[in-house]
PDB file of C-alpha atoms and ligand atoms in Angstrom:
ATOM      1  CA  THR A   1      -3.769 -47.894  18.293  1.00 56.00           C
ATOM      2  CA  GLN A   2      -1.239 -45.691  16.541  1.00 60.00           C
ATOM      3  CA  GLU A   3      -0.045 -42.174  17.173  1.00 63.00           C
ATOM      4  CA  PRO A   4      -1.789 -39.811  14.761  1.00 61.00           C
ATOM      5  CA  ASP A   5       0.389 -38.530  11.917  1.00 61.00           C
ATOM      6  CA  PRO A   6       1.592 -34.955  12.272  1.00 62.00           C
ATOM      7  CA  THR A   7      -0.921 -32.856  10.347  1.00 65.00           C
ATOM      8  CA  PRO A   8       0.559 -31.190   7.257  1.00 71.00           C
ATOM      9  CA  ALA A   9      -0.658 -27.734   6.177  1.00 79.00           C
ATOM     10  CA  PRO A  10      -3.935 -27.894   4.210  1.00 83.00           C
ATOM     11  CA  ARG A  11      -3.632 -27.734   0.431  1.00 85.00           C
ATOM     12  CA  GLU A  12      -5.687 -25.373  -1.744  1.00 89.00           C
ATOM     13  CA  LYS A  13      -8.452 -27.829  -2.651  1.00 96.00           C
ATOM     14  CA  ALA A  14      -9.962 -30.930  -1.074  1.00 97.00           C
ATOM     15  CA  VAL A  15     -12.161 -33.869  -2.022  1.00 98.00           C
ATOM     16  CA  ALA A  16     -13.605 -36.832  -0.185  1.00 98.00           C
ATOM     17  CA  LEU A  17     -13.038 -40.321  -1.543  1.00 98.00           C
ATOM     18  CA  THR A  18     -15.757 -42.824  -0.692  1.00 98.00           C
ATOM     19  CA  PHE A  19     -15.878 -46.597  -1.163  1.00 98.00           C
ATOM     20  CA  ASP A  20     -19.123 -48.585  -0.914  1.00 98.00           C
ATOM     21  CA  ASP A  21     -20.128 -52.245  -0.575  1.00 98.00           C
ATOM     22  CA  GLY A  22     -16.995 -53.536   1.229  1.00 98.00           C
ATOM     23  CA  PRO A  23     -14.983 -54.528   3.041  1.00 98.00           C
ATOM     24  CA  SER A  24     -13.384 -56.810   0.467  1.00 97.00           C
ATOM     25  CA  ARG A  25     -10.710 -59.357   1.331  1.00 97.00           C
ATOM     26  CA  GLU A  26      -9.225 -59.037  -2.181  1.00 97.00           C
ATOM     27  CA  ASN A  27      -9.240 -55.288  -2.731  1.00 98.00           C
ATOM     28  CA  THR A  28      -9.710 -53.130   0.385  1.00 98.00           C
ATOM     29  CA  GLY A  29      -6.125 -53.704   1.557  1.00 98.00           C
ATOM     30  CA  LYS A  30      -4.709 -52.745  -1.843  1.00 98.00           C
ATOM     31  CA  ILE A  31      -6.655 -49.484  -1.744  1.00 98.00           C
ATOM     32  CA  LEU A  32      -5.481 -48.766   1.809  1.00 98.00           C
ATOM     33  CA  ASP A  33      -1.852 -49.277   0.724  1.00 98.00           C
ATOM     34  CA  VAL A  34      -2.213 -46.544  -1.914  1.00 98.00           C
ATOM     35  CA  LEU A  35      -4.020 -44.177   0.476  1.00 98.00           C
ATOM     36  CA  LYS A  36      -1.310 -44.640   3.126  1.00 98.00           C
ATOM     37  CA  LYS A  37       1.477 -44.054   0.616  1.00 98.00           C
ATOM     38  CA  TYR A  38       0.060 -40.615  -0.232  1.00 97.00           C
ATOM     39  CA  GLY A  39      -1.253 -39.632   3.208  1.00 96.00           C
ATOM     40  CA  ALA A  40      -4.793 -39.781   1.810  1.00 98.00           C
ATOM     41  CA  HIS A  41      -7.972 -40.649   3.728  1.00 98.00           C
ATOM     42  CA  ALA A  42     -11.366 -41.972   2.632  1.00 98.00           C
ATOM     43  CA  THR A  43     -14.739 -42.979   4.013  1.00 98.00           C
ATOM     44  CA  PHE A  44     -15.580 -46.661   3.650  1.00 98.00           C
ATOM     45  CA  PHE A  45     -19.367 -47.173   3.641  1.00 98.00           C
ATOM     46  CA  VAL A  46     -19.467 -50.810   4.686  1.00 98.00           C
ATOM     47  CA  LEU A  47     -22.182 -53.446   4.645  1.00 98.00           C
ATOM     48  CA  GLY A  48     -22.827 -55.003   8.051  1.00 98.00           C
ATOM     49  CA  ASP A  49     -23.114 -58.424   6.462  1.00 97.00           C
ATOM     50  CA  ARG A  50     -19.558 -58.134   5.100  1.00 97.00           C
ATOM     51  CA  ALA A  51     -18.133 -56.412   8.169  1.00 97.00           C
ATOM     52  CA  ARG A  52     -19.328 -59.421  10.164  1.00 96.00           C
ATOM     53  CA  VAL A  53     -16.985 -61.689   8.188  1.00 95.00           C
ATOM     54  CA  ASP A  54     -14.024 -59.380   7.526  1.00 95.00           C
ATOM     55  CA  GLY A  55     -13.867 -57.272  10.681  1.00 94.00           C
ATOM     56  CA  ASP A  56     -10.057 -57.143  10.667  1.00 96.00           C
ATOM     57  CA  LEU A  57     -10.244 -55.004   7.517  1.00 98.00           C
ATOM     58  CA  LEU A  58     -12.287 -52.424   9.436  1.00 98.00           C
ATOM     59  CA  LYS A  59      -9.448 -52.075  11.918  1.00 97.00           C
ATOM     60  CA  GLN A  60      -7.017 -51.583   9.042  1.00 98.00           C
ATOM     61  CA  GLU A  61      -9.243 -48.820   7.667  1.00 98.00           C
ATOM     62  CA  LEU A  62      -9.187 -47.006  11.000  1.00 98.00           C
ATOM     63  CA  GLU A  63      -5.443 -47.504  11.422  1.00 98.00           C
ATOM     64  CA  ALA A  64      -4.964 -45.830   8.032  1.00 98.00           C
ATOM     65  CA  GLY A  65      -6.802 -42.752   9.344  1.00 98.00           C
ATOM     66  CA  CYS A  66      -9.939 -43.524   7.353  1.00 98.00           C
ATOM     67  CA  GLU A  67     -13.569 -43.218   8.419  1.00 98.00           C
ATOM     68  CA  ILE A  68     -16.149 -46.010   8.498  1.00 98.00           C
ATOM     69  CA  GLY A  69     -19.712 -45.224   7.500  1.00 98.00           C
ATOM     70  CA  SER A  70     -22.774 -47.454   7.148  1.00 98.00           C
ATOM     71  CA  HIS A  71     -24.129 -48.732   3.827  1.00 98.00           C
ATOM     72  CA  SER A  72     -26.869 -50.772   5.587  1.00 98.00           C
ATOM     73  CA  TRP A  73     -26.723 -54.440   6.583  1.00 98.00           C
ATOM     74  CA  ASN A  74     -27.272 -56.090   3.193  1.00 98.00           C
ATOM     75  CA  HIS A  75     -28.036 -53.404   0.627  1.00 98.00           C
ATOM     76  CA  PRO A  76     -31.842 -53.168   0.377  1.00 98.00           C
ATOM     77  CA  GLN A  77     -33.486 -50.086  -1.109  1.00 98.00           C
ATOM     78  CA  LEU A  78     -34.240 -48.442   2.244  1.00 98.00           C
ATOM     79  CA  SER A  79     -36.987 -46.229   0.786  1.00 98.00           C
ATOM     80  CA  LYS A  80     -38.999 -49.359  -0.070  1.00 98.00           C
ATOM     81  CA  ILE A  81     -38.901 -51.225   3.243  1.00 98.00           C
ATOM     82  CA  SER A  82     -40.709 -50.510   6.525  1.00 98.00           C
ATOM     83  CA  TRP A  83     -39.283 -48.021   9.005  1.00 98.00           C
ATOM     84  CA  SER A  84     -38.686 -50.791  11.542  1.00 98.00           C
ATOM     85  CA  ASP A  85     -36.678 -52.681   8.909  1.00 98.00           C
ATOM     86  CA  VAL A  86     -34.695 -49.511   8.135  1.00 98.00           C
ATOM     87  CA  LYS A  87     -33.920 -49.098  11.813  1.00 98.00           C
ATOM     88  CA  SER A  88     -32.779 -52.702  12.042  1.00 98.00           C
ATOM     89  CA  GLN A  89     -30.568 -52.373   8.919  1.00 98.00           C
ATOM     90  CA  VAL A  90     -28.888 -49.346  10.488  1.00 98.00           C
ATOM     91  CA  SER A  91     -28.570 -50.542  14.092  1.00 98.00           C
ATOM     92  CA  ARG A  92     -27.311 -54.030  13.196  1.00 98.00           C
ATOM     93  CA  THR A  93     -24.547 -52.469  11.086  1.00 98.00           C
ATOM     94  CA  ASP A  94     -23.679 -49.951  13.825  1.00 98.00           C
ATOM     95  CA  ASN A  95     -23.447 -52.803  16.320  1.00 98.00           C
ATOM     96  CA  ILE A  96     -21.308 -55.185  14.278  1.00 98.00           C
ATOM     97  CA  VAL A  97     -18.855 -52.405  13.383  1.00 98.00           C
ATOM     98  CA  LYS A  98     -18.665 -51.399  17.026  1.00 98.00           C
ATOM     99  CA  LYS A  99     -17.972 -54.990  18.000  1.00 97.00           C
ATOM    100  CA  MET A 100     -15.365 -55.631  15.293  1.00 97.00           C
ATOM    101  CA  THR A 101     -13.460 -52.400  16.023  1.00 97.00           C
ATOM    102  CA  ASP A 102     -13.618 -52.387  19.821  1.00 94.00           C
ATOM    103  CA  GLY A 103     -16.023 -49.480  20.022  1.00 97.00           C
ATOM    104  CA  TYR A 104     -16.010 -47.387  16.813  1.00 98.00           C
ATOM    105  CA  GLN A 105     -19.269 -45.447  16.450  1.00 98.00           C
ATOM    106  CA  ILE A 106     -20.598 -44.967  12.931  1.00 98.00           C
ATOM    107  CA  LYS A 107     -21.826 -41.422  12.292  1.00 98.00           C
ATOM    108  CA  LEU A 108     -22.783 -41.404   8.612  1.00 98.00           C
ATOM    109  CA  LEU A 109     -25.099 -43.442   6.399  1.00 98.00           C
ATOM    110  CA  ARG A 110     -24.896 -43.871   2.662  1.00 98.00           C
ATOM    111  CA  PRO A 111     -28.261 -45.298   1.617  1.00 98.00           C
ATOM    112  CA  PRO A 112     -27.895 -47.990  -1.077  1.00 98.00           C
ATOM    113  CA  TYR A 113     -28.775 -46.584  -4.549  1.00 97.00           C
ATOM    114  CA  GLY A 114     -29.011 -43.154  -2.876  1.00 98.00           C
ATOM    115  CA  ALA A 115     -32.639 -44.052  -2.122  1.00 98.00           C
ATOM    116  CA  ILE A 116     -34.131 -41.929   0.689  1.00 98.00           C
ATOM    117  CA  SER A 117     -37.731 -41.815   1.942  1.00 98.00           C
ATOM    118  CA  ASP A 118     -39.511 -38.946   3.703  1.00 97.00           C
ATOM    119  CA  THR A 119     -39.593 -41.068   6.863  1.00 98.00           C
ATOM    120  CA  MET A 120     -35.828 -41.425   6.745  1.00 98.00           C
ATOM    121  CA  ARG A 121     -35.459 -37.654   6.412  1.00 98.00           C
ATOM    122  CA  LYS A 122     -37.737 -37.155   9.420  1.00 98.00           C
ATOM    123  CA  LYS A 123     -36.568 -39.912  11.721  1.00 98.00           C
ATOM    124  CA  LEU A 124     -33.058 -41.054  10.872  1.00 97.00           C
ATOM    125  CA  LYS A 125     -30.441 -40.121  13.462  1.00 97.00           C
ATOM    126  CA  LYS A 126     -27.615 -39.929  10.924  1.00 98.00           C
ATOM    127  CA  PRO A 127     -26.644 -37.559   8.118  1.00 98.00           C
ATOM    128  CA  MET A 128     -27.035 -39.250   4.723  1.00 98.00           C
ATOM    129  CA  ILE A 129     -24.100 -38.924   2.370  1.00 98.00           C
ATOM    130  CA  LEU A 130     -24.652 -39.052  -1.389  1.00 98.00           C
ATOM    131  CA  TRP A 131     -22.048 -38.028  -4.027  1.00 98.00           C
ATOM    132  CA  ASN A 132     -21.534 -35.683  -6.944  1.00 97.00           C
ATOM    133  CA  VAL A 133     -18.805 -37.518  -8.865  1.00 98.00           C
ATOM    134  CA  ASP A 134     -20.005 -40.971  -9.889  1.00 97.00           C
ATOM    135  CA  THR A 135     -17.069 -42.926 -11.317  1.00 97.00           C
ATOM    136  CA  LEU A 136     -19.404 -45.727 -12.534  1.00 97.00           C
ATOM    137  CA  ASP A 137     -16.641 -48.153 -11.571  1.00 97.00           C
ATOM    138  CA  TRP A 138     -19.188 -50.920 -10.881  1.00 96.00           C
ATOM    139  CA  LYS A 139     -20.530 -50.552 -14.424  1.00 97.00           C
ATOM    140  CA  THR A 140     -17.449 -50.049 -16.601  1.00 97.00           C
ATOM    141  CA  ARG A 141     -15.098 -52.248 -14.508  1.00 97.00           C
ATOM    142  CA  ASP A 142     -12.277 -50.410 -16.297  1.00 98.00           C
ATOM    143  CA  ALA A 143      -9.495 -48.620 -14.380  1.00 98.00           C
ATOM    144  CA  LYS A 144      -8.726 -46.229 -17.257  1.00 98.00           C
ATOM    145  CA  LYS A 145     -12.360 -45.145 -17.564  1.00 98.00           C
ATOM    146  CA  VAL A 146     -12.620 -44.584 -13.809  1.00 98.00           C
ATOM    147  CA  PHE A 147      -9.499 -42.389 -13.838  1.00 98.00           C
ATOM    148  CA  LYS A 148     -10.767 -40.487 -16.899  1.00 98.00           C
ATOM    149  CA  LYS A 149     -14.122 -39.786 -15.234  1.00 98.00           C
ATOM    150  CA  VAL A 150     -12.440 -38.384 -12.125  1.00 98.00           C
ATOM    151  CA  LYS A 151     -10.096 -36.206 -14.214  1.00 98.00           C
ATOM    152  CA  LYS A 152     -13.016 -34.846 -16.206  1.00 98.00           C
ATOM    153  CA  GLU A 153     -15.439 -34.114 -13.370  1.00 98.00           C
ATOM    154  CA  VAL A 154     -13.676 -33.454 -10.078  1.00 98.00           C
ATOM    155  CA  LYS A 155     -13.823 -30.043  -8.392  1.00 97.00           C
ATOM    156  CA  ASP A 156     -13.019 -28.622  -4.985  1.00 97.00           C
ATOM    157  CA  GLY A 157     -15.403 -29.948  -2.308  1.00 98.00           C
ATOM    158  CA  ASP A 158     -16.629 -32.960  -4.277  1.00 98.00           C
ATOM    159  CA  ILE A 159     -17.555 -36.384  -2.938  1.00 98.00           C
ATOM    160  CA  ILE A 160     -16.328 -39.162  -5.240  1.00 98.00           C
ATOM    161  CA  LEU A 161     -18.182 -42.487  -5.346  1.00 98.00           C
ATOM    162  CA  MET A 162     -16.325 -45.758  -5.853  1.00 98.00           C
ATOM    163  CA  HIS A 163     -16.602 -49.387  -4.708  1.00 98.00           C
ATOM    164  CA  ASP A 164     -13.766 -51.218  -2.961  1.00 98.00           C
ATOM    165  CA  ILE A 165     -15.067 -54.641  -4.024  1.00 97.00           C
ATOM    166  CA  HIS A 166     -13.711 -54.378  -7.576  1.00 98.00           C
ATOM    167  CA  ALA A 167     -10.126 -55.161  -8.667  1.00 98.00           C
ATOM    168  CA  GLU A 168     -10.392 -52.495 -11.397  1.00 98.00           C
ATOM    169  CA  THR A 169     -11.162 -49.864  -8.758  1.00 98.00           C
ATOM    170  CA  ALA A 170      -8.106 -50.886  -6.719  1.00 98.00           C
ATOM    171  CA  GLU A 171      -6.145 -50.530  -9.960  1.00 98.00           C
ATOM    172  CA  ALA A 172      -7.665 -47.116 -10.805  1.00 98.00           C
ATOM    173  CA  ILE A 173      -6.804 -45.748  -7.372  1.00 98.00           C
ATOM    174  CA  LYS A 174      -3.097 -46.119  -8.168  1.00 98.00           C
ATOM    175  CA  GLN A 175      -3.611 -43.381 -10.782  1.00 98.00           C
ATOM    176  CA  VAL A 176      -6.427 -41.372  -9.203  1.00 98.00           C
ATOM    177  CA  VAL A 177      -4.726 -40.681  -5.856  1.00 98.00           C
ATOM    178  CA  PRO A 178      -1.336 -39.422  -7.149  1.00 98.00           C
ATOM    179  CA  TRP A 179      -3.132 -37.359  -9.823  1.00 98.00           C
ATOM    180  CA  LEU A 180      -5.368 -35.658  -7.232  1.00 98.00           C
ATOM    181  CA  VAL A 181      -2.329 -34.900  -5.067  1.00 97.00           C
ATOM    182  CA  GLU A 182      -0.527 -33.471  -8.098  1.00 96.00           C
ATOM    183  CA  GLN A 183      -3.544 -31.231  -8.821  1.00 96.00           C
ATOM    184  CA  GLY A 184      -3.323 -29.741  -5.319  1.00 96.00           C
ATOM    185  CA  TYR A 185      -6.094 -31.694  -3.605  1.00 97.00           C
ATOM    186  CA  ASP A 186      -6.152 -32.914  -0.035  1.00 97.00           C
ATOM    187  CA  ILE A 187      -7.832 -36.333  -0.079  1.00 98.00           C
ATOM    188  CA  LEU A 188     -10.079 -36.662   2.962  1.00 98.00           C
ATOM    189  CA  SER A 189     -12.863 -38.625   4.577  1.00 98.00           C
ATOM    190  CA  VAL A 190     -16.365 -37.130   4.329  1.00 98.00           C
ATOM    191  CA  SER A 191     -16.305 -35.925   7.939  1.00 98.00           C
ATOM    192  CA  GLU A 192     -12.890 -34.325   7.458  1.00 98.00           C
ATOM    193  CA  LEU A 193     -14.019 -32.566   4.269  1.00 98.00           C
ATOM    194  CA  ALA A 194     -17.145 -31.198   5.968  1.00 98.00           C
ATOM    195  CA  GLU A 195     -15.143 -30.026   8.957  1.00 97.00           C
ATOM    196  CA  ARG A 196     -12.533 -28.339   6.785  1.00 96.00           C
ATOM    197  CA  ASN A 197     -15.268 -26.409   4.965  1.00 96.00           C
ATOM    198  CA  GLY A 198     -17.202 -25.543   8.128  1.00 96.00           C
ATOM    199  CA  LYS A 199     -20.177 -27.622   7.000  1.00 96.00           C
ATOM    200  CA  LYS A 200     -22.250 -29.136   9.772  1.00 97.00           C
ATOM    201  CA  LEU A 201     -23.726 -32.525   8.839  1.00 98.00           C
ATOM    202  CA  LYS A 202     -27.170 -32.906  10.380  1.00 98.00           C
ATOM    203  CA  ALA A 203     -29.196 -36.033  11.120  1.00 98.00           C
ATOM    204  CA  GLY A 204     -31.843 -36.808   8.496  1.00 97.00           C
ATOM    205  CA  GLU A 205     -30.338 -34.473   5.879  1.00 98.00           C
ATOM    206  CA  ALA A 206     -28.767 -35.628   2.623  1.00 98.00           C
ATOM    207  CA  TYR A 207     -25.539 -34.208   1.224  1.00 98.00           C
ATOM    208  CA  CYS A 208     -24.085 -34.548  -2.280  1.00 98.00           C
ATOM    209  CA  ASP A 209     -20.888 -32.603  -1.634  1.00 97.00           C
ATOM    210  CA  GLY A 210     -18.698 -31.215   1.110  1.00 96.00           C
ATOM    211  CA  LYS A 211     -18.978 -27.553   0.157  1.00 93.00           C
ATOM    212  CA  LYS A 212     -20.194 -25.035   2.686  1.00 85.00           C
TER     213      LYS A 212
HETATM  214 ZN1   ZN B   1     -23.874 -50.018  -2.729  1.00 97.26          ZN
END
């Protein structure tokens, strides 16, 4: 474990960066290098099935001051499977992350495809985190387009969706992070953004942004 960095004064605006579908041996480390360089944080919504193989990357995420969230075990549409299967997707991912990180407890879930059922809203013991800036990085696979989309859409309190499994996303981050800093944004994890804005994240509720 490392000593926490001294906390600088908050800047005027803040966003949360989020990365789904990892960890990725090829790209997660590159993204962490950029985040560390600029004192930025993010939430990595990991798949249990990948965390199982690349658990050392989870530790690197935590060492960089980032948050780990759940993106299910292997990316099913949770609204279309039975509640017992949903529970298993969530608990297996919680457990493998806990094991690979010597005890880290996942608090947040990002349901794959943003798909949420009424049962999940009633019974799930985690807040569900959606997004309001979709970079479409998985679709365009183009660093310039990802950067352009962020520049065009981002506002104070937003949650930005990206995927740390793509090389183009790791490339885009080299532009996105310094640009956000230059625009006066603090770059935070989802939990940090919510806390900064006095927003309480409740189990079974879905959130698209980190505004109060
Ligand atoms: Zn996904």
